[in-house]
JSON list of C-alpha atoms in Angstrom, two decimals:
[
{"chain": "I", "resi": 21, "resn": "MET", "atom": "CA", "xyz": [-0.05, 0.04, -0.03]},
{"chain": "I", "resi": 22, "resn": "LEU", "atom": "CA", "xyz": [1.21, 3.42, -0.83]},
{"chain": "I", "resi": 23, "resn": "PRO", "atom": "CA", "xyz": [1.93, 5.91, 2.06]},
{"chain": "I", "resi": 24, "resn": "ASN", "atom": "CA", "xyz": [-0.36, 8.82, 2.39]},
{"chain": "I", "resi": 25, "resn": "VAL", "atom": "CA", "xyz": [0.98, 11.53, 0.01]},
{"chain": "I", "resi": 26, "resn": "LYS", "atom": "CA", "xyz": [-0.43, 14.83, 0.15]},
{"chain": "I", "resi": 27, "resn": "VAL", "atom": "CA", "xyz": [-0.24, 16.42, -3.55]},
{"chain": "I", "resi": 28, "resn": "ASP", "atom": "CA", "xyz": [-0.52, 20.12, -3.88]},
{"chain": "I", "resi": 29, "resn": "ARG", "atom": "CA", "xyz": [-3.15, 20.11, -6.79]},
{"chain": "I", "resi": 30, "resn": "SER", "atom": "CA", "xyz": [-2.78, 23.94, -7.15]},
{"chain": "I", "resi": 31, "resn": "ASN", "atom": "CA", "xyz": [0.57, 23.57, -8.72]},
{"chain": "I", "resi": 32, "resn": "TYR", "atom": "CA", "xyz": [-0.88, 21.32, -11.33]},
{"chain": "I", "resi": 33, "resn": "PHE", "atom": "CA", "xyz": [-3.83, 23.48, -12.16]},
{"chain": "I", "resi": 34, "resn": "ASP", "atom": "CA", "xyz": [-1.38, 26.61, -12.27]},
{"chain": "I", "resi": 35, "resn": "ARG", "atom": "CA", "xyz": [0.87, 24.80, -14.88]},
{"chain": "I", "resi": 36, "resn": "GLN", "atom": "CA", "xyz": [-2.22, 23.88, -16.82]},
{"chain": "I", "resi": 37, "resn": "PHE", "atom": "CA", "xyz": [-3.68, 27.46, -16.70]},
{"chain": "I", "resi": 38, "resn": "ALA", "atom": "CA", "xyz": [-0.33, 28.91, -17.69]},
{"chain": "I", "resi": 39, "resn": "ALA", "atom": "CA", "xyz": [-0.19, 26.44, -20.53]},
{"chain": "I", "resi": 40, "resn": "GLN", "atom": "CA", "xyz": [-3.52, 27.42, -21.84]},
{"chain": "I", "resi": 41, "resn": "MET", "atom": "CA", "xyz": [-2.68, 31.16, -21.44]},
{"chain": "I", "resi": 42, "resn": "ALA", "atom": "CA", "xyz": [0.33, 30.73, -23.69]},
{"chain": "I", "resi": 43, "resn": "VAL", "atom": "CA", "xyz": [-1.79, 28.60, -26.17]},
{"chain": "I", "resi": 44, "resn": "LEU", "atom": "CA", "xyz": [-4.03, 31.54, -26.43]},
{"chain": "I", "resi": 45, "resn": "GLY", "atom": "CA", "xyz": [-1.32, 34.09, -26.84]},
{"chain": "I", "resi": 46, "resn": "LEU", "atom": "CA", "xyz": [-2.32, 35.92, -23.56]},
{"chain": "I", "resi": 47, "resn": "SER", "atom": "CA", "xyz": [1.00, 35.67, -21.88]},
{"chain": "I", "resi": 48, "resn": "GLU", "atom": "CA", "xyz": [1.99, 38.75, -23.84]},
{"chain": "I", "resi": 49, "resn": "PHE", "atom": "CA", "xyz": [-0.63, 41.07, -21.90]},
{"chain": "I", "resi": 50, "resn": "PRO", "atom": "CA", "xyz": [0.39, 42.91, -18.74]},
{"chain": "I", "resi": 51, "resn": "VAL", "atom": "CA", "xyz": [-2.98, 43.03, -17.16]},
{"chain": "I", "resi": 52, "resn": "PHE", "atom": "CA", "xyz": [-5.71, 40.52, -16.75]},
{"chain": "I", "resi": 53, "resn": "ILE", "atom": "CA", "xyz": [-9.46, 41.35, -15.87]},
{"chain": "I", "resi": 54, "resn": "SER", "atom": "CA", "xyz": [-11.61, 38.44, -14.53]},
{"chain": "I", "resi": 55, "resn": "ALA", "atom": "CA", "xyz": [-15.33, 38.86, -15.28]},
{"chain": "I", "resi": 56, "resn": "LEU", "atom": "CA", "xyz": [-16.88, 37.85, -12.13]},
{"chain": "I", "resi": 57, "resn": "SER", "atom": "CA", "xyz": [-20.45, 36.57, -11.69]},
{"chain": "I", "resi": 58, "resn": "GLY", "atom": "CA", "xyz": [-19.76, 35.36, -8.34]},
{"chain": "I", "resi": 59, "resn": "GLY", "atom": "CA", "xyz": [-20.45, 31.54, -9.32]},
{"chain": "I", "resi": 60, "resn": "PRO", "atom": "CA", "xyz": [-17.87, 28.83, -9.00]},
{"chain": "I", "resi": 61, "resn": "ASP", "atom": "CA", "xyz": [-16.60, 29.02, -12.53]},
{"chain": "I", "resi": 62, "resn": "SER", "atom": "CA", "xyz": [-15.76, 32.81, -12.40]},
{"chain": "I", "resi": 63, "resn": "THR", "atom": "CA", "xyz": [-14.38, 32.33, -8.90]},
{"chain": "I", "resi": 64, "resn": "ALA", "atom": "CA", "xyz": [-12.06, 29.50, -10.01]},
{"chain": "I", "resi": 65, "resn": "LEU", "atom": "CA", "xyz": [-11.02, 31.72, -12.97]},
{"chain": "I", "resi": 66, "resn": "ALA", "atom": "CA", "xyz": [-10.14, 34.60, -10.70]},
{"chain": "I", "resi": 67, "resn": "LEU", "atom": "CA", "xyz": [-8.16, 32.65, -8.41]},
{"chain": "I", "resi": 68, "resn": "LEU", "atom": "CA", "xyz": [-6.17, 30.89, -11.17]},
{"chain": "I", "resi": 69, "resn": "ALA", "atom": "CA", "xyz": [-5.58, 34.37, -12.97]},
{"chain": "I", "resi": 70, "resn": "GLN", "atom": "CA", "xyz": [-4.57, 35.88, -9.63]},
{"chain": "I", "resi": 71, "resn": "ARG", "atom": "CA", "xyz": [-1.80, 33.19, -9.07]},
{"chain": "I", "resi": 72, "resn": "TYR", "atom": "CA", "xyz": [-0.86, 33.47, -12.65]},
{"chain": "I", "resi": 73, "resn": "ALA", "atom": "CA", "xyz": [-0.37, 37.11, -12.58]},
{"chain": "I", "resi": 74, "resn": "GLU", "atom": "CA", "xyz": [1.53, 36.93, -9.25]},
{"chain": "I", "resi": 75, "resn": "ASN", "atom": "CA", "xyz": [3.97, 34.23, -10.73]},
{"chain": "I", "resi": 76, "resn": "ASN", "atom": "CA", "xyz": [4.47, 36.08, -14.04]},
{"chain": "I", "resi": 77, "resn": "ASP", "atom": "CA", "xyz": [4.89, 39.74, -12.87]},
{"chain": "I", "resi": 78, "resn": "LYS", "atom": "CA", "xyz": [1.56, 40.74, -14.23]},
{"chain": "I", "resi": 79, "resn": "SER", "atom": "CA", "xyz": [-1.41, 42.53, -12.99]},
{"chain": "I", "resi": 80, "resn": "HIS", "atom": "CA", "xyz": [-4.89, 41.11, -12.27]},
{"chain": "I", "resi": 81, "resn": "TYR", "atom": "CA", "xyz": [-8.17, 42.23, -10.81]},
{"chain": "I", "resi": 82, "resn": "GLY", "atom": "CA", "xyz": [-11.98, 41.09, -11.03]},
{"chain": "I", "resi": 83, "resn": "VAL", "atom": "CA", "xyz": [-14.82, 43.05, -12.33]},
{"chain": "I", "resi": 84, "resn": "ILE", "atom": "CA", "xyz": [-18.26, 42.44, -11.04]},
{"chain": "I", "resi": 85, "resn": "VAL", "atom": "CA", "xyz": [-21.17, 43.98, -13.25]},
{"chain": "I", "resi": 86, "resn": "ASP", "atom": "CA", "xyz": [-24.08, 44.83, -11.28]},
{"chain": "I", "resi": 87, "resn": "HIS", "atom": "CA", "xyz": [-26.81, 45.15, -13.92]},
{"chain": "I", "resi": 88, "resn": "GLY", "atom": "CA", "xyz": [-29.47, 46.23, -11.11]},
{"chain": "I", "resi": 89, "resn": "LEU", "atom": "CA", "xyz": [-32.10, 43.88, -12.30]},
{"chain": "I", "resi": 90, "resn": "ARG", "atom": "CA", "xyz": [-32.83, 42.06, -9.00]},
{"chain": "I", "resi": 91, "resn": "PRO", "atom": "CA", "xyz": [-33.57, 43.52, -5.65]},
{"chain": "I", "resi": 92, "resn": "ASP", "atom": "CA", "xyz": [-30.37, 43.79, -3.49]},
{"chain": "I", "resi": 93, "resn": "SER", "atom": "CA", "xyz": [-28.16, 43.07, -6.53]},
{"chain": "I", "resi": 94, "resn": "ASP", "atom": "CA", "xyz": [-25.84, 45.69, -5.04]},
{"chain": "I", "resi": 95, "resn": "LEU", "atom": "CA", "xyz": [-25.53, 43.72, -1.92]},
{"chain": "I", "resi": 96, "resn": "GLU", "atom": "CA", "xyz": [-24.87, 40.57, -3.69]},
{"chain": "I", "resi": 97, "resn": "ALA", "atom": "CA", "xyz": [-21.90, 42.36, -5.72]},
{"chain": "I", "resi": 98, "resn": "GLU", "atom": "CA", "xyz": [-20.49, 43.52, -2.45]},
{"chain": "I", "resi": 99, "resn": "ARG", "atom": "CA", "xyz": [-20.59, 39.96, -1.09]},
{"chain": "I", "resi": 100, "resn": "VAL", "atom": "CA", "xyz": [-18.92, 38.65, -4.14]},
{"chain": "I", "resi": 101, "resn": "LYS", "atom": "CA", "xyz": [-16.11, 41.46, -3.87]},
{"chain": "I", "resi": 102, "resn": "THR", "atom": "CA", "xyz": [-15.68, 40.70, -0.18]},
{"chain": "I", "resi": 103, "resn": "ARG", "atom": "CA", "xyz": [-15.15, 37.03, -0.80]},
{"chain": "I", "resi": 104, "resn": "LEU", "atom": "CA", "xyz": [-12.57, 37.30, -3.56]},
{"chain": "I", "resi": 105, "resn": "GLU", "atom": "CA", "xyz": [-10.76, 40.28, -1.79]},
{"chain": "I", "resi": 106, "resn": "CYS", "atom": "CA", "xyz": [-10.43, 37.68, 1.16]},
{"chain": "I", "resi": 107, "resn": "ARG", "atom": "CA", "xyz": [-8.64, 35.43, -1.16]},
{"chain": "I", "resi": 108, "resn": "GLY", "atom": "CA", "xyz": [-6.26, 38.28, -2.50]},
{"chain": "I", "resi": 109, "resn": "VAL", "atom": "CA", "xyz": [-8.09, 39.18, -5.61]},
{"chain": "I", "resi": 110, "resn": "HIS", "atom": "CA", "xyz": [-8.80, 42.89, -5.93]},
{"chain": "I", "resi": 111, "resn": "CYS", "atom": "CA", "xyz": [-12.13, 43.70, -7.37]},
{"chain": "I", "resi": 112, "resn": "ARG", "atom": "CA", "xyz": [-14.23, 46.53, -8.68]},
{"chain": "I", "resi": 113, "resn": "ILE", "atom": "CA", "xyz": [-17.85, 46.74, -8.89]},
{"chain": "I", "resi": 114, "resn": "LEU", "atom": "CA", "xyz": [-19.27, 48.28, -12.24]},
{"chain": "I", "resi": 115, "resn": "ARG", "atom": "CA", "xyz": [-22.93, 49.32, -12.20]},
{"chain": "I", "resi": 116, "resn": "VAL", "atom": "CA", "xyz": [-25.23, 49.48, -15.40]},
{"chain": "I", "resi": 117, "resn": "GLU", "atom": "CA", "xyz": [-26.78, 53.05, -15.31]},
{"chain": "I", "resi": 118, "resn": "ALA", "atom": "CA", "xyz": [-29.24, 52.49, -18.23]},
{"chain": "I", "resi": 119, "resn": "PRO", "atom": "CA", "xyz": [-32.87, 51.99, -17.83]},
{"chain": "I", "resi": 120, "resn": "LYS", "atom": "CA", "xyz": [-34.02, 48.48, -17.56]},
{"chain": "I", "resi": 121, "resn": "PRO", "atom": "CA", "xyz": [-35.61, 46.78, -20.57]},
{"chain": "I", "resi": 122, "resn": "THR", "atom": "CA", "xyz": [-39.06, 45.20, -20.73]},
{"chain": "I", "resi": 123, "resn": "SER", "atom": "CA", "xyz": [-37.88, 42.53, -22.95]},
{"chain": "I", "resi": 124, "resn": "ALA", "atom": "CA", "xyz": [-34.71, 40.85, -24.40]},
{"chain": "I", "resi": 125, "resn": "ILE", "atom": "CA", "xyz": [-33.19, 41.18, -20.84]},
{"chain": "I", "resi": 126, "resn": "GLN", "atom": "CA", "xyz": [-30.45, 38.78, -21.74]},
{"chain": "I", "resi": 127, "resn": "GLU", "atom": "CA", "xyz": [-29.27, 40.73, -24.69]},
{"chain": "I", "resi": 128, "resn": "TRP", "atom": "CA", "xyz": [-29.53, 44.04, -22.88]},
{"chain": "I", "resi": 129, "resn": "ALA", "atom": "CA", "xyz": [-27.41, 42.69, -20.07]},
{"chain": "I", "resi": 130, "resn": "ARG", "atom": "CA", "xyz": [-24.73, 41.10, -22.23]},
{"chain": "I", "resi": 131, "resn": "GLY", "atom": "CA", "xyz": [-24.40, 44.21, -24.16]},
{"chain": "I", "resi": 132, "resn": "HIS", "atom": "CA", "xyz": [-23.88, 46.37, -21.21]},
{"chain": "I", "resi": 133, "resn": "ARG", "atom": "CA", "xyz": [-21.53, 43.82, -19.48]},
{"chain": "I", "resi": 134, "resn": "TYR", "atom": "CA", "xyz": [-19.35, 43.73, -22.54]},
{"chain": "I", "resi": 135, "resn": "ARG", "atom": "CA", "xyz": [-19.19, 47.36, -22.90]},
{"chain": "I", "resi": 136, "resn": "LEU", "atom": "CA", "xyz": [-18.31, 48.02, -19.14]},
{"chain": "I", "resi": 137, "resn": "LEU", "atom": "CA", "xyz": [-15.67, 45.22, -19.24]},
{"chain": "I", "resi": 138, "resn": "ALA", "atom": "CA", "xyz": [-14.13, 46.54, -22.53]},
{"chain": "I", "resi": 139, "resn": "ASP", "atom": "CA", "xyz": [-14.16, 50.04, -21.06]},
{"chain": "I", "resi": 140, "resn": "ALA", "atom": "CA", "xyz": [-12.24, 48.76, -18.13]},
{"chain": "I", "resi": 141, "resn": "ALA", "atom": "CA", "xyz": [-9.57, 47.04, -20.34]},
{"chain": "I", "resi": 142, "resn": "ARG", "atom": "CA", "xyz": [-9.11, 50.03, -22.18]},
{"chain": "I", "resi": 143, "resn": "ALA", "atom": "CA", "xyz": [-8.70, 51.97, -19.10]},
{"chain": "I", "resi": 144, "resn": "THR", "atom": "CA", "xyz": [-5.59, 49.89, -18.15]},
{"chain": "I", "resi": 145, "resn": "GLY", "atom": "CA", "xyz": [-4.10, 50.52, -21.50]},
{"chain": "I", "resi": 146, "resn": "GLY", "atom": "CA", "xyz": [-4.33, 46.95, -22.94]},
{"chain": "I", "resi": 147, "resn": "ALA", "atom": "CA", "xyz": [-5.77, 44.32, -20.39]},
{"chain": "I", "resi": 148, "resn": "VAL", "atom": "CA", "xyz": [-7.42, 41.19, -21.68]},
{"chain": "I", "resi": 149, "resn": "VAL", "atom": "CA", "xyz": [-10.83, 40.25, -20.25]},
{"chain": "I", "resi": 150, "resn": "LEU", "atom": "CA", "xyz": [-11.05, 36.76, -19.12]},
{"chain": "I", "resi": 151, "resn": "PHE", "atom": "CA", "xyz": [-14.31, 34.79, -18.72]},
{"chain": "I", "resi": 152, "resn": "GLY", "atom": "CA", "xyz": [-14.87, 31.50, -16.78]},
{"chain": "I", "resi": 153, "resn": "HIS", "atom": "CA", "xyz": [-16.84, 29.63, -19.64]},
{"chain": "I", "resi": 154, "resn": "HIS", "atom": "CA", "xyz": [-15.70, 25.83, -19.55]},
{"chain": "I", "resi": 155, "resn": "ALA", "atom": "CA", "xyz": [-16.21, 22.77, -21.81]},
{"chain": "I", "resi": 156, "resn": "GLY", "atom": "CA", "xyz": [-19.90, 22.39, -20.46]},
{"chain": "I", "resi": 157, "resn": "ASP", "atom": "CA", "xyz": [-20.83, 25.75, -21.47]},
{"chain": "I", "resi": 158, "resn": "LEU", "atom": "CA", "xyz": [-19.29, 25.05, -24.81]},
{"chain": "I", "resi": 159, "resn": "ALA", "atom": "CA", "xyz": [-21.22, 21.86, -25.35]},
{"chain": "I", "resi": 160, "resn": "GLU", "atom": "CA", "xyz": [-24.40, 23.59, -24.18]},
{"chain": "I", "resi": 161, "resn": "THR", "atom": "CA", "xyz": [-23.98, 26.42, -26.66]},
{"chain": "I", "resi": 162, "resn": "VAL", "atom": "CA", "xyz": [-23.41, 24.08, -29.50]},
{"chain": "I", "resi": 163, "resn": "ALA", "atom": "CA", "xyz": [-26.43, 22.04, -28.41]},
{"chain": "I", "resi": 164, "resn": "MET", "atom": "CA", "xyz": [-28.66, 25.02, -28.31]},
{"chain": "I", "resi": 165, "resn": "ARG", "atom": "CA", "xyz": [-27.49, 26.33, -31.61]},
{"chain": "I", "resi": 166, "resn": "LEU", "atom": "CA", "xyz": [-27.94, 22.77, -33.15]},
{"chain": "I", "resi": 167, "resn": "GLY", "atom": "CA", "xyz": [-31.60, 22.63, -31.78]},
{"chain": "I", "resi": 168, "resn": "ARG", "atom": "CA", "xyz": [-32.26, 26.00, -33.52]},
{"chain": "I", "resi": 169, "resn": "GLY", "atom": "CA", "xyz": [-30.98, 24.77, -36.80]},
{"chain": "I", "resi": 170, "resn": "SER", "atom": "CA", "xyz": [-27.66, 26.90, -36.75]},
{"chain": "I", "resi": 171, "resn": "GLY", "atom": "CA", "xyz": [-25.38, 26.44, -39.67]},
{"chain": "I", "resi": 172, "resn": "LEU", "atom": "CA", "xyz": [-21.62, 25.47, -39.51]},
{"chain": "I", "resi": 173, "resn": "PHE", "atom": "CA", "xyz": [-20.63, 28.86, -38.17]},
{"chain": "I", "resi": 174, "resn": "GLY", "atom": "CA", "xyz": [-23.07, 28.79, -35.39]},
{"chain": "I", "resi": 175, "resn": "LEU", "atom": "CA", "xyz": [-21.99, 25.19, -34.46]},
{"chain": "I", "resi": 176, "resn": "ALA", "atom": "CA", "xyz": [-18.40, 26.39, -33.73]},
{"chain": "I", "resi": 177, "resn": "GLY", "atom": "CA", "xyz": [-19.56, 27.30, -30.37]},
{"chain": "I", "resi": 178, "resn": "ILE", "atom": "CA", "xyz": [-17.69, 29.75, -28.07]},
{"chain": "I", "resi": 179, "resn": "PRO", "atom": "CA", "xyz": [-14.44, 31.22, -29.24]},
{"chain": "I", "resi": 180, "resn": "ALA", "atom": "CA", "xyz": [-11.58, 30.84, -26.65]},
{"chain": "I", "resi": 181, "resn": "ARG", "atom": "CA", "xyz": [-10.14, 34.10, -27.95]},
{"chain": "I", "resi": 182, "resn": "ARG", "atom": "CA", "xyz": [-11.62, 36.94, -29.86]},
{"chain": "I", "resi": 183, "resn": "GLN", "atom": "CA", "xyz": [-11.49, 40.56, -30.49]},
{"chain": "I", "resi": 184, "resn": "HIS", "atom": "CA", "xyz": [-14.34, 42.84, -29.05]},
{"chain": "I", "resi": 185, "resn": "GLY", "atom": "CA", "xyz": [-13.51, 45.98, -30.90]},
{"chain": "I", "resi": 186, "resn": "ASP", "atom": "CA", "xyz": [-9.97, 46.79, -29.83]},
{"chain": "I", "resi": 187, "resn": "VAL", "atom": "CA", "xyz": [-10.13, 44.58, -26.59]},
{"chain": "I", "resi": 188, "resn": "VAL", "atom": "CA", "xyz": [-9.30, 40.88, -26.61]},
{"chain": "I", "resi": 189, "resn": "PHE", "atom": "CA", "xyz": [-11.90, 38.59, -24.69]},
{"chain": "I", "resi": 190, "resn": "ALA", "atom": "CA", "xyz": [-10.63, 35.25, -23.85]},
{"chain": "I", "resi": 191, "resn": "ARG", "atom": "CA", "xyz": [-11.85, 31.98, -22.19]},
{"chain": "I", "resi": 192, "resn": "PRO", "atom": "CA", "xyz": [-8.71, 30.05, -20.80]},
{"chain": "I", "resi": 193, "resn": "LEU", "atom": "CA", "xyz": [-10.94, 27.51, -19.19]},
{"chain": "I", "resi": 194, "resn": "LEU", "atom": "CA", "xyz": [-13.03, 26.63, -22.21]},
{"chain": "I", "resi": 195, "resn": "PHE", "atom": "CA", "xyz": [-11.69, 23.11, -22.61]},
{"chain": "I", "resi": 196, "resn": "TRP", "atom": "CA", "xyz": [-11.52, 22.45, -18.91]},
{"chain": "I", "resi": 197, "resn": "SER", "atom": "CA", "xyz": [-14.33, 20.42, -17.36]},
{"chain": "I", "resi": 198, "resn": "ALA", "atom": "CA", "xyz": [-16.42, 22.00, -14.72]},
{"chain": "I", "resi": 199, "resn": "VAL", "atom": "CA", "xyz": [-15.76, 18.85, -12.49]},
{"chain": "I", "resi": 200, "resn": "VAL", "atom": "CA", "xyz": [-12.02, 20.03, -12.26]},
{"chain": "I", "resi": 201, "resn": "LEU", "atom": "CA", "xyz": [-13.23, 23.59, -11.35]}
]
């Protein structure tokens, strides 16, 4: 029988994350912004990105977008900020100041979220915005598009890296299983 061996799994994940950052060409960027929903996927991303930045002499912080769509969304955003800052991730809360829509709420929220995140990246002089989407999200997107009769372009799923105007949006966890996160 093997003796009890304690393995520091964080080193393994840090190496895998660094490899994915290099594959996506993100290691050239000086600043990383993690888009934080407060869920487990974006939290895992923020913690990995924070360690990556510290290990590579880069800067990193999290951004929480408060759309103001739910009662007490401001308190929820503050809870997420406090939880991440206790783990060493500096966070900013950005609030959507536009009137709330009566329809197409998801599209409205996504548009404002992307605009605020891109503005935050521009303000740093060249940050890349990181999202916590993983392999399960990719599969779900492809399945939904297939169900709607999407063509080949739509079936490509979520891009791991893409330009959003002059800002790079990237998903370094896109090929990771949520079970790992």
